[in-house]
PDB file of C-alpha atoms in Angstrom:
ATOM      1  CA  MET A 406      22.186  33.164 -34.215  1.00 88.00           C
ATOM      2  CA  LYS A 407      23.281  30.060 -32.289  1.00 91.00           C
ATOM      3  CA  ARG A 408      21.896  27.779 -34.992  1.00 94.00           C
ATOM      4  CA  ILE A 409      23.731  29.697 -37.696  1.00 97.00           C
ATOM      5  CA  ILE A 410      27.054  29.495 -35.829  1.00 97.00           C
ATOM      6  CA  THR A 411      26.482  25.786 -35.143  1.00 97.00           C
ATOM      7  CA  LEU A 412      25.845  25.236 -38.857  1.00 98.00           C
ATOM      8  CA  LEU A 413      28.996  27.185 -39.749  1.00 98.00           C
ATOM      9  CA  PHE A 414      30.947  25.058 -37.268  1.00 98.00           C
ATOM     10  CA  ALA A 415      29.660  21.860 -38.900  1.00 98.00           C
ATOM     11  CA  ILE A 416      30.484  23.229 -42.358  1.00 98.00           C
ATOM     12  CA  SER A 417      34.036  24.107 -41.287  1.00 98.00           C
ATOM     13  CA  VAL A 418      34.576  20.542 -40.005  1.00 98.00           C
ATOM     14  CA  ALA A 419      33.085  19.057 -43.193  1.00 98.00           C
ATOM     15  CA  LEU A 420      35.206  21.306 -45.416  1.00 98.00           C
ATOM     16  CA  THR A 421      38.338  20.352 -43.490  1.00 97.00           C
ATOM     17  CA  VAL A 422      37.550  16.658 -43.980  1.00 97.00           C
ATOM     18  CA  TYR A 423      36.833  17.233 -47.679  1.00 97.00           C
ATOM     19  CA  ALA A 424      40.040  19.224 -48.114  1.00 96.00           C
ATOM     20  CA  ASN A 425      42.105  16.526 -46.393  1.00 92.00           C
ATOM     21  CA  LEU A 426      40.656  13.784 -48.590  1.00 93.00           C
ATOM     22  CA  ASN A 427      41.213  15.749 -51.798  1.00 93.00           C
ATOM     23  CA  HIS A 428      44.521  17.398 -50.851  1.00 90.00           C
ATOM     24  CA  LEU A 429      43.078  20.899 -51.139  1.00 94.00           C
ATOM     25  CA  ALA A 430      45.558  22.828 -49.008  1.00 92.00           C
ATOM     26  CA  GLU A 431      43.987  26.237 -49.638  1.00 94.00           C
ATOM     27  CA  ILE A 432      40.558  25.155 -48.380  1.00 96.00           C
ATOM     28  CA  ARG A 433      42.092  23.409 -45.371  1.00 96.00           C
ATOM     29  CA  LEU A 434      44.064  26.544 -44.462  1.00 96.00           C
ATOM     30  CA  ILE A 435      40.795  28.486 -44.290  1.00 97.00           C
ATOM     31  CA  ALA A 436      38.388  25.883 -42.887  1.00 98.00           C
ATOM     32  CA  LYS A 437      40.407  24.254 -40.101  1.00 98.00           C
ATOM     33  CA  PRO A 438      41.266  27.422 -38.122  1.00 98.00           C
ATOM     34  CA  LEU A 439      37.572  28.375 -38.194  1.00 98.00           C
ATOM     35  CA  ILE A 440      36.562  25.291 -36.182  1.00 98.00           C
ATOM     36  CA  MET A 441      37.722  26.678 -32.830  1.00 98.00           C
ATOM     37  CA  VAL A 442      36.604  30.196 -33.739  1.00 98.00           C
ATOM     38  CA  PHE A 443      33.022  28.937 -34.008  1.00 98.00           C
ATOM     39  CA  VAL A 444      33.382  26.769 -30.871  1.00 98.00           C
ATOM     40  CA  ALA A 445      34.550  29.774 -28.840  1.00 98.00           C
ATOM     41  CA  TRP A 446      31.837  31.954 -30.369  1.00 97.00           C
ATOM     42  CA  LEU A 447      29.172  29.419 -29.399  1.00 97.00           C
ATOM     43  CA  TYR A 448      30.540  29.299 -25.859  1.00 96.00           C
ATOM     44  CA  THR A 449      30.246  33.068 -25.515  1.00 94.00           C
ATOM     45  CA  LEU A 450      26.653  32.893 -26.781  1.00 93.00           C
ATOM     46  CA  ASN A 451      25.708  30.032 -24.450  1.00 88.00           C
ATOM     47  CA  THR A 452      27.041  31.365 -21.168  1.00 87.00           C
ATOM     48  CA  VAL A 453      27.168  34.542 -19.113  1.00 77.00           C
ATOM     49  CA  ASP A 454      29.794  36.434 -17.105  1.00 73.00           C
ATOM     50  CA  LEU A 455      32.670  35.862 -19.520  1.00 64.00           C
ATOM     51  CA  ILE A 456      35.089  37.656 -17.180  1.00 61.00           C
ATOM     52  CA  GLU A 457      34.511  34.970 -14.510  1.00 81.00           C
ATOM     53  CA  LYS A 458      37.749  33.029 -13.969  1.00 87.00           C
ATOM     54  CA  THR A 459      36.464  29.599 -15.020  1.00 90.00           C
ATOM     55  CA  ASN A 460      34.976  30.956 -18.239  1.00 92.00           C
ATOM     56  CA  LYS A 461      38.229  32.750 -19.039  1.00 94.00           C
ATOM     57  CA  THR A 462      40.102  29.486 -18.489  1.00 96.00           C
ATOM     58  CA  VAL A 463      37.761  27.670 -20.888  1.00 97.00           C
ATOM     59  CA  LEU A 464      38.265  30.349 -23.540  1.00 97.00           C
ATOM     60  CA  LEU A 465      42.020  30.121 -23.003  1.00 98.00           C
ATOM     61  CA  ALA A 466      41.814  26.361 -23.634  1.00 98.00           C
ATOM     62  CA  PHE A 467      39.977  27.121 -26.874  1.00 98.00           C
ATOM     63  CA  LEU A 468      42.708  29.614 -27.814  1.00 98.00           C
ATOM     64  CA  PHE A 469      45.504  27.076 -27.338  1.00 98.00           C
ATOM     65  CA  SER A 470      43.484  24.516 -29.304  1.00 98.00           C
ATOM     66  CA  TRP A 471      43.199  27.063 -32.119  1.00 98.00           C
ATOM     67  CA  ILE A 472      46.971  27.619 -32.045  1.00 98.00           C
ATOM     68  CA  GLY A 473      47.462  23.847 -32.141  1.00 98.00           C
ATOM     69  CA  ASP A 474      45.134  23.521 -35.129  1.00 98.00           C
ATOM     70  CA  ILE A 475      47.121  26.092 -37.073  1.00 97.00           C
ATOM     71  CA  ALA A 476      50.499  24.586 -36.151  1.00 96.00           C
ATOM     72  CA  LEU A 477      49.447  21.093 -37.237  1.00 95.00           C
ATOM     73  CA  LEU A 478      48.427  22.435 -40.641  1.00 94.00           C
ATOM     74  CA  PHE A 479      52.151  22.670 -41.399  1.00 92.00           C
ATOM     75  CA  ALA A 480      53.255  19.431 -39.717  1.00 86.00           C
ATOM     76  CA  ASP A 481      52.466  16.884 -42.429  1.00 74.00           C
ATOM     77  CA  ASP A 482      56.069  15.620 -42.355  1.00 67.00           C
ATOM     78  CA  SER A 483      57.111  15.648 -38.700  1.00 63.00           C
ATOM     79  CA  SER A 484      60.269  13.602 -39.370  1.00 64.00           C
ATOM     80  CA  LYS A 485      62.266  16.676 -40.371  1.00 73.00           C
ATOM     81  CA  ALA A 486      62.284  20.459 -40.092  1.00 76.00           C
ATOM     82  CA  PRO A 487      60.184  22.547 -40.360  1.00 85.00           C
ATOM     83  CA  GLY A 488      57.363  19.996 -39.966  1.00 85.00           C
ATOM     84  CA  PHE A 489      58.940  18.660 -36.773  1.00 87.00           C
ATOM     85  CA  TYR A 490      58.856  22.084 -35.109  1.00 91.00           C
ATOM     86  CA  PHE A 491      55.271  22.719 -36.159  1.00 94.00           C
ATOM     87  CA  PHE A 492      54.290  19.302 -34.774  1.00 93.00           C
ATOM     88  CA  ILE A 493      55.974  20.059 -31.439  1.00 94.00           C
ATOM     89  CA  THR A 494      54.254  23.466 -31.353  1.00 96.00           C
ATOM     90  CA  GLY A 495      50.896  21.802 -31.960  1.00 96.00           C
ATOM     91  CA  LEU A 496      51.623  19.147 -29.345  1.00 96.00           C
ATOM     92  CA  VAL A 497      52.554  21.730 -26.699  1.00 97.00           C
ATOM     93  CA  SER A 498      49.536  23.871 -27.572  1.00 98.00           C
ATOM     94  CA  PHE A 499      47.076  21.004 -27.166  1.00 98.00           C
ATOM     95  CA  LEU A 500      48.868  19.786 -24.045  1.00 98.00           C
ATOM     96  CA  THR A 501      48.340  23.260 -22.583  1.00 98.00           C
ATOM     97  CA  ALA A 502      44.678  23.164 -23.617  1.00 98.00           C
ATOM     98  CA  HIS A 503      44.236  19.829 -21.835  1.00 98.00           C
ATOM     99  CA  LEU A 504      45.894  21.169 -18.684  1.00 98.00           C
ATOM    100  CA  LEU A 505      43.446  24.078 -18.774  1.00 98.00           C
ATOM    101  CA  TYR A 506      40.518  21.677 -19.213  1.00 98.00           C
ATOM    102  CA  ILE A 507      41.809  19.703 -16.214  1.00 98.00           C
ATOM    103  CA  THR A 508      41.902  22.934 -14.195  1.00 97.00           C
ATOM    104  CA  VAL A 509      38.292  23.693 -15.129  1.00 96.00           C
ATOM    105  CA  PHE A 510      37.043  20.166 -14.409  1.00 96.00           C
ATOM    106  CA  ARG A 511      38.797  20.069 -11.038  1.00 95.00           C
ATOM    107  CA  LYS A 512      37.390  23.457 -10.055  1.00 93.00           C
ATOM    108  CA  ILE A 513      33.849  22.393 -10.937  1.00 93.00           C
ATOM    109  CA  ALA A 514      34.299  19.126  -9.019  1.00 90.00           C
ATOM    110  CA  ALA A 515      35.725  20.937  -5.983  1.00 88.00           C
ATOM    111  CA  THR A 516      32.789  23.342  -5.772  1.00 83.00           C
ATOM    112  CA  SER A 517      30.155  20.608  -6.122  1.00 74.00           C
ATOM    113  CA  PRO A 518      28.784  18.321  -3.391  1.00 73.00           C
ATOM    114  CA  ALA A 519      30.908  15.230  -2.758  1.00 66.00           C
ATOM    115  CA  SER A 520      29.581  12.117  -4.466  1.00 70.00           C
ATOM    116  CA  ASP A 521      31.013   8.609  -4.800  1.00 74.00           C
ATOM    117  CA  ILE A 522      31.105   6.898  -8.180  1.00 80.00           C
ATOM    118  CA  PRO A 523      29.931   3.248  -8.080  1.00 83.00           C
ATOM    119  CA  ILE A 524      32.902   0.987  -8.742  1.00 85.00           C
ATOM    120  CA  THR A 525      31.259  -0.716 -11.739  1.00 86.00           C
ATOM    121  CA  LYS A 526      30.428   2.665 -13.278  1.00 85.00           C
ATOM    122  CA  ARG A 527      33.967   3.897 -12.647  1.00 85.00           C
ATOM    123  CA  ILE A 528      35.446   0.837 -14.364  1.00 89.00           C
ATOM    124  CA  LEU A 529      33.136   1.192 -17.372  1.00 91.00           C
ATOM    125  CA  MET A 530      34.045   4.852 -17.799  1.00 93.00           C
ATOM    126  CA  LEU A 531      37.759   4.034 -17.571  1.00 93.00           C
ATOM    127  CA  VAL A 532      37.554   1.333 -20.260  1.00 93.00           C
ATOM    128  CA  PRO A 533      38.107   3.796 -23.165  1.00 91.00           C
ATOM    129  CA  VAL A 534      41.134   5.249 -21.358  1.00 90.00           C
ATOM    130  CA  GLY A 535      42.646   1.793 -20.887  1.00 92.00           C
ATOM    131  CA  PHE A 536      41.876   0.691 -24.438  1.00 92.00           C
ATOM    132  CA  ILE A 537      43.397   3.784 -26.037  1.00 89.00           C
ATOM    133  CA  ALA A 538      46.433   3.538 -23.733  1.00 87.00           C
ATOM    134  CA  ALA A 539      46.888  -0.081 -24.873  1.00 90.00           C
ATOM    135  CA  VAL A 540      46.771   0.994 -28.528  1.00 89.00           C
ATOM    136  CA  LEU A 541      49.437   3.593 -27.784  1.00 88.00           C
ATOM    137  CA  ILE A 542      51.715   1.155 -25.948  1.00 86.00           C
ATOM    138  CA  PHE A 543      51.479  -1.782 -28.357  1.00 90.00           C
ATOM    139  CA  PHE A 544      50.988  -0.130 -31.754  1.00 90.00           C
ATOM    140  CA  ILE A 545      52.249   3.458 -31.672  1.00 93.00           C
ATOM    141  CA  ILE A 546      55.163   3.701 -29.219  1.00 91.00           C
ATOM    142  CA  PRO A 547      57.422   1.346 -31.250  1.00 92.00           C
ATOM    143  CA  HIS A 548      57.212   3.820 -34.158  1.00 92.00           C
ATOM    144  CA  LEU A 549      57.740   7.097 -32.283  1.00 91.00           C
ATOM    145  CA  GLY A 550      61.541   7.262 -32.296  1.00 90.00           C
ATOM    146  CA  PRO A 551      62.686  10.699 -31.046  1.00 88.00           C
ATOM    147  CA  MET A 552      59.053  11.672 -30.432  1.00 90.00           C
ATOM    148  CA  LEU A 553      58.664   8.992 -27.742  1.00 93.00           C
ATOM    149  CA  ILE A 554      58.955  11.281 -24.711  1.00 94.00           C
ATOM    150  CA  PRO A 555      56.812  14.233 -25.905  1.00 93.00           C
ATOM    151  CA  VAL A 556      54.041  11.984 -27.255  1.00 92.00           C
ATOM    152  CA  SER A 557      54.076   9.840 -24.093  1.00 93.00           C
ATOM    153  CA  VAL A 558      53.826  12.929 -21.880  1.00 95.00           C
ATOM    154  CA  TYR A 559      50.953  14.179 -24.017  1.00 95.00           C
ATOM    155  CA  ALA A 560      49.188  10.810 -23.752  1.00 93.00           C
ATOM    156  CA  ILE A 561      49.467  10.904 -19.955  1.00 94.00           C
ATOM    157  CA  VAL A 562      48.040  14.435 -19.808  1.00 96.00           C
ATOM    158  CA  ILE A 563      45.064  13.693 -22.068  1.00 96.00           C
ATOM    159  CA  SER A 564      44.353  10.554 -20.018  1.00 95.00           C
ATOM    160  CA  LEU A 565      44.358  12.707 -16.874  1.00 96.00           C
ATOM    161  CA  MET A 566      41.986  15.110 -18.621  1.00 97.00           C
ATOM    162  CA  THR A 567      39.537  12.271 -19.232  1.00 96.00           C
ATOM    163  CA  ILE A 568      39.892  11.033 -15.646  1.00 95.00           C
ATOM    164  CA  SER A 569      39.202  14.601 -14.448  1.00 96.00           C
ATOM    165  CA  ALA A 570      36.060  14.599 -16.587  1.00 96.00           C
ATOM    166  CA  ILE A 571      34.970  11.316 -14.991  1.00 95.00           C
ATOM    167  CA  ALA A 572      35.327  12.970 -11.563  1.00 92.00           C
ATOM    168  CA  LEU A 573      32.381  15.214 -12.517  1.00 94.00           C
ATOM    169  CA  TYR A 574      30.003  12.238 -12.356  1.00 92.00           C
ATOM    170  CA  ASN A 575      27.059  13.066 -10.069  1.00 88.00           C
ATOM    171  CA  LYS A 576      28.521  16.543  -9.487  1.00 90.00           C
ATOM    172  CA  VAL A 577      26.804  18.184 -12.450  1.00 91.00           C
ATOM    173  CA  PHE A 578      23.540  17.327 -14.190  1.00 92.00           C
ATOM    174  CA  MET A 579      23.884  13.970 -15.946  1.00 93.00           C
ATOM    175  CA  ALA A 580      23.204  15.438 -19.392  1.00 95.00           C
ATOM    176  CA  ASN A 581      26.067  17.903 -18.914  1.00 95.00           C
ATOM    177  CA  PHE A 582      28.364  15.192 -17.562  1.00 95.00           C
ATOM    178  CA  ASN A 583      27.608  12.997 -20.572  1.00 96.00           C
ATOM    179  CA  LEU A 584      28.582  15.824 -22.921  1.00 97.00           C
ATOM    180  CA  ILE A 585      31.860  16.545 -21.121  1.00 98.00           C
ATOM    181  CA  TYR A 586      32.802  12.878 -20.727  1.00 97.00           C
ATOM    182  CA  ALA A 587      31.949  12.103 -24.363  1.00 97.00           C
ATOM    183  CA  GLY A 588      34.033  15.090 -25.441  1.00 98.00           C
ATOM    184  CA  ALA A 589      37.029  13.862 -23.445  1.00 98.00           C
ATOM    185  CA  VAL A 590      36.762  10.355 -24.923  1.00 97.00           C
ATOM    186  CA  PHE A 591      36.348  11.739 -28.452  1.00 97.00           C
ATOM    187  CA  PHE A 592      39.497  13.802 -27.849  1.00 97.00           C
ATOM    188  CA  MET A 593      41.467  10.688 -26.886  1.00 96.00           C
ATOM    189  CA  ILE A 594      40.202   8.828 -29.951  1.00 96.00           C
ATOM    190  CA  SER A 595      41.073  11.764 -32.192  1.00 97.00           C
ATOM    191  CA  ASP A 596      44.582  12.202 -30.825  1.00 95.00           C
ATOM    192  CA  MET A 597      45.484   8.514 -30.815  1.00 95.00           C
ATOM    193  CA  THR A 598      44.168   8.194 -34.381  1.00 95.00           C
ATOM    194  CA  LEU A 599      46.258  11.228 -35.323  1.00 94.00           C
ATOM    195  CA  ALA A 600      49.342   9.600 -33.783  1.00 93.00           C
ATOM    196  CA  PHE A 601      48.664   6.323 -35.624  1.00 93.00           C
ATOM    197  CA  ASN A 602      48.170   8.208 -38.880  1.00 92.00           C
ATOM    198  CA  GLN A 603      51.284  10.327 -38.317  1.00 89.00           C
ATOM    199  CA  PHE A 604      53.747   7.662 -37.172  1.00 91.00           C
ATOM    200  CA  VAL A 605      52.460   4.198 -38.096  1.00 93.00           C
ATOM    201  CA  SER A 606      50.292   3.947 -41.212  1.00 90.00           C
ATOM    202  CA  PRO A 607      48.989   7.094 -42.949  1.00 89.00           C
ATOM    203  CA  LYS A 608      45.567   6.508 -44.499  1.00 92.00           C
ATOM    204  CA  PRO A 609      42.970   9.013 -45.778  1.00 90.00           C
ATOM    205  CA  ILE A 610      40.188   7.431 -43.705  1.00 93.00           C
ATOM    206  CA  LEU A 611      42.200   8.002 -40.526  1.00 94.00           C
ATOM    207  CA  GLY A 612      42.343  11.710 -41.308  1.00 93.00           C
ATOM    208  CA  VAL A 613      38.544  11.694 -41.596  1.00 95.00           C
ATOM    209  CA  ILE A 614      38.224   9.998 -38.195  1.00 96.00           C
ATOM    210  CA  VAL A 615      40.647  12.499 -36.649  1.00 97.00           C
ATOM    211  CA  MET A 616      38.677  15.539 -37.761  1.00 97.00           C
ATOM    212  CA  ILE A 617      35.188  14.188 -37.046  1.00 98.00           C
ATOM    213  CA  THR A 618      36.104  13.036 -33.536  1.00 98.00           C
ATOM    214  CA  TYR A 619      38.037  16.258 -32.910  1.00 98.00           C
ATOM    215  CA  GLY A 620      35.059  18.389 -33.916  1.00 98.00           C
ATOM    216  CA  ALA A 621      32.757  16.235 -31.783  1.00 98.00           C
ATOM    217  CA  ALA A 622      35.175  16.520 -28.840  1.00 98.00           C
ATOM    218  CA  GLN A 623      35.463  20.288 -28.822  1.00 98.00           C
ATOM    219  CA  TYR A 624      31.748  20.808 -29.457  1.00 98.00           C
ATOM    220  CA  SER A 625      30.688  18.372 -26.723  1.00 98.00           C
ATOM    221  CA  ILE A 626      33.037  19.883 -24.141  1.00 98.00           C
ATOM    222  CA  MET A 627      31.900  23.382 -25.109  1.00 98.00           C
ATOM    223  CA  ARG A 628      28.220  22.455 -24.768  1.00 97.00           C
ATOM    224  CA  GLY A 629      28.698  20.682 -21.459  1.00 97.00           C
ATOM    225  CA  LEU A 630      30.791  23.430 -19.880  1.00 96.00           C
ATOM    226  CA  SER A 631      28.552  26.233 -21.150  1.00 94.00           C
ATOM    227  CA  LYS A 632      25.508  24.534 -19.614  1.00 92.00           C
ATOM    228  CA  VAL A 633      27.330  24.058 -16.298  1.00 92.00           C
ATOM    229  CA  SER A 634      28.428  27.702 -16.346  1.00 86.00           C
ATOM    230  CA  LEU A 635      24.925  28.932 -17.149  1.00 78.00           C
ATOM    231  CA  MET A 636      23.335  26.854 -14.392  1.00 75.00           C
ATOM    232  CA  THR A 637      25.932  28.045 -11.882  1.00 70.00           C
ATOM    233  CA  ALA A 638      25.236  31.663 -12.807  1.00 56.00           C
ATOM    234  CA  ARG A 639      21.477  31.145 -12.382  1.00 54.00           C
ATOM    235  CA  GLN A 640      21.978  29.603  -8.938  1.00 55.00           C
ATOM    236  CA  LEU A 641      23.888  32.699  -7.841  1.00 46.00           C
ATOM    237  CA  VAL A 642      21.109  35.088  -8.893  1.00 42.00           C
TER     238      VAL A 642
END
């Protein structure tokens, strides 16, 4: 069952990319909302005790991501209504999802043994955050206009989400940390590429990068968190 759902997830991402490249709105309207449906489904299949607070928070983050996906379907032209309002709805939805991810990461870190991160390792893991922030400051911000404040706030929150993921280093199994950290970085790449595509220079290839990195982000975070949840449940037995 898990393999089938994983395959369906991959197909939904591929169909969304194909639809974006070929301007097939009907296919995109069906395929894109299914991405988070399959991610959430996989999470429920890969963990236990779904009524546990942390698991409910993860599923809530998936829900807000799903709402954001749907809103952004109608935000192709964010310079005027109604596209502007759909873009803001999507932005707020994903911002909420990131705040929920931060809550989950901080809770996991707080309930794990304290562990220092070597300074060189910390710097290396922060490099993607700094690089993407530099792209935002020097290439995207000059083009934001009235969207400057909301996009800047969003950029700060997603950076904090990635930093919260880094705080899990040595507090969960390394394989699980790598999944969560990679997911956070993929999310930053996806969102900054989306912003560049939306406000600076729209190009079909950028839309491909957005969807592939977005799918990789949500899947990686889901896999990492489900493994952490499952291991925690086993330790309590």
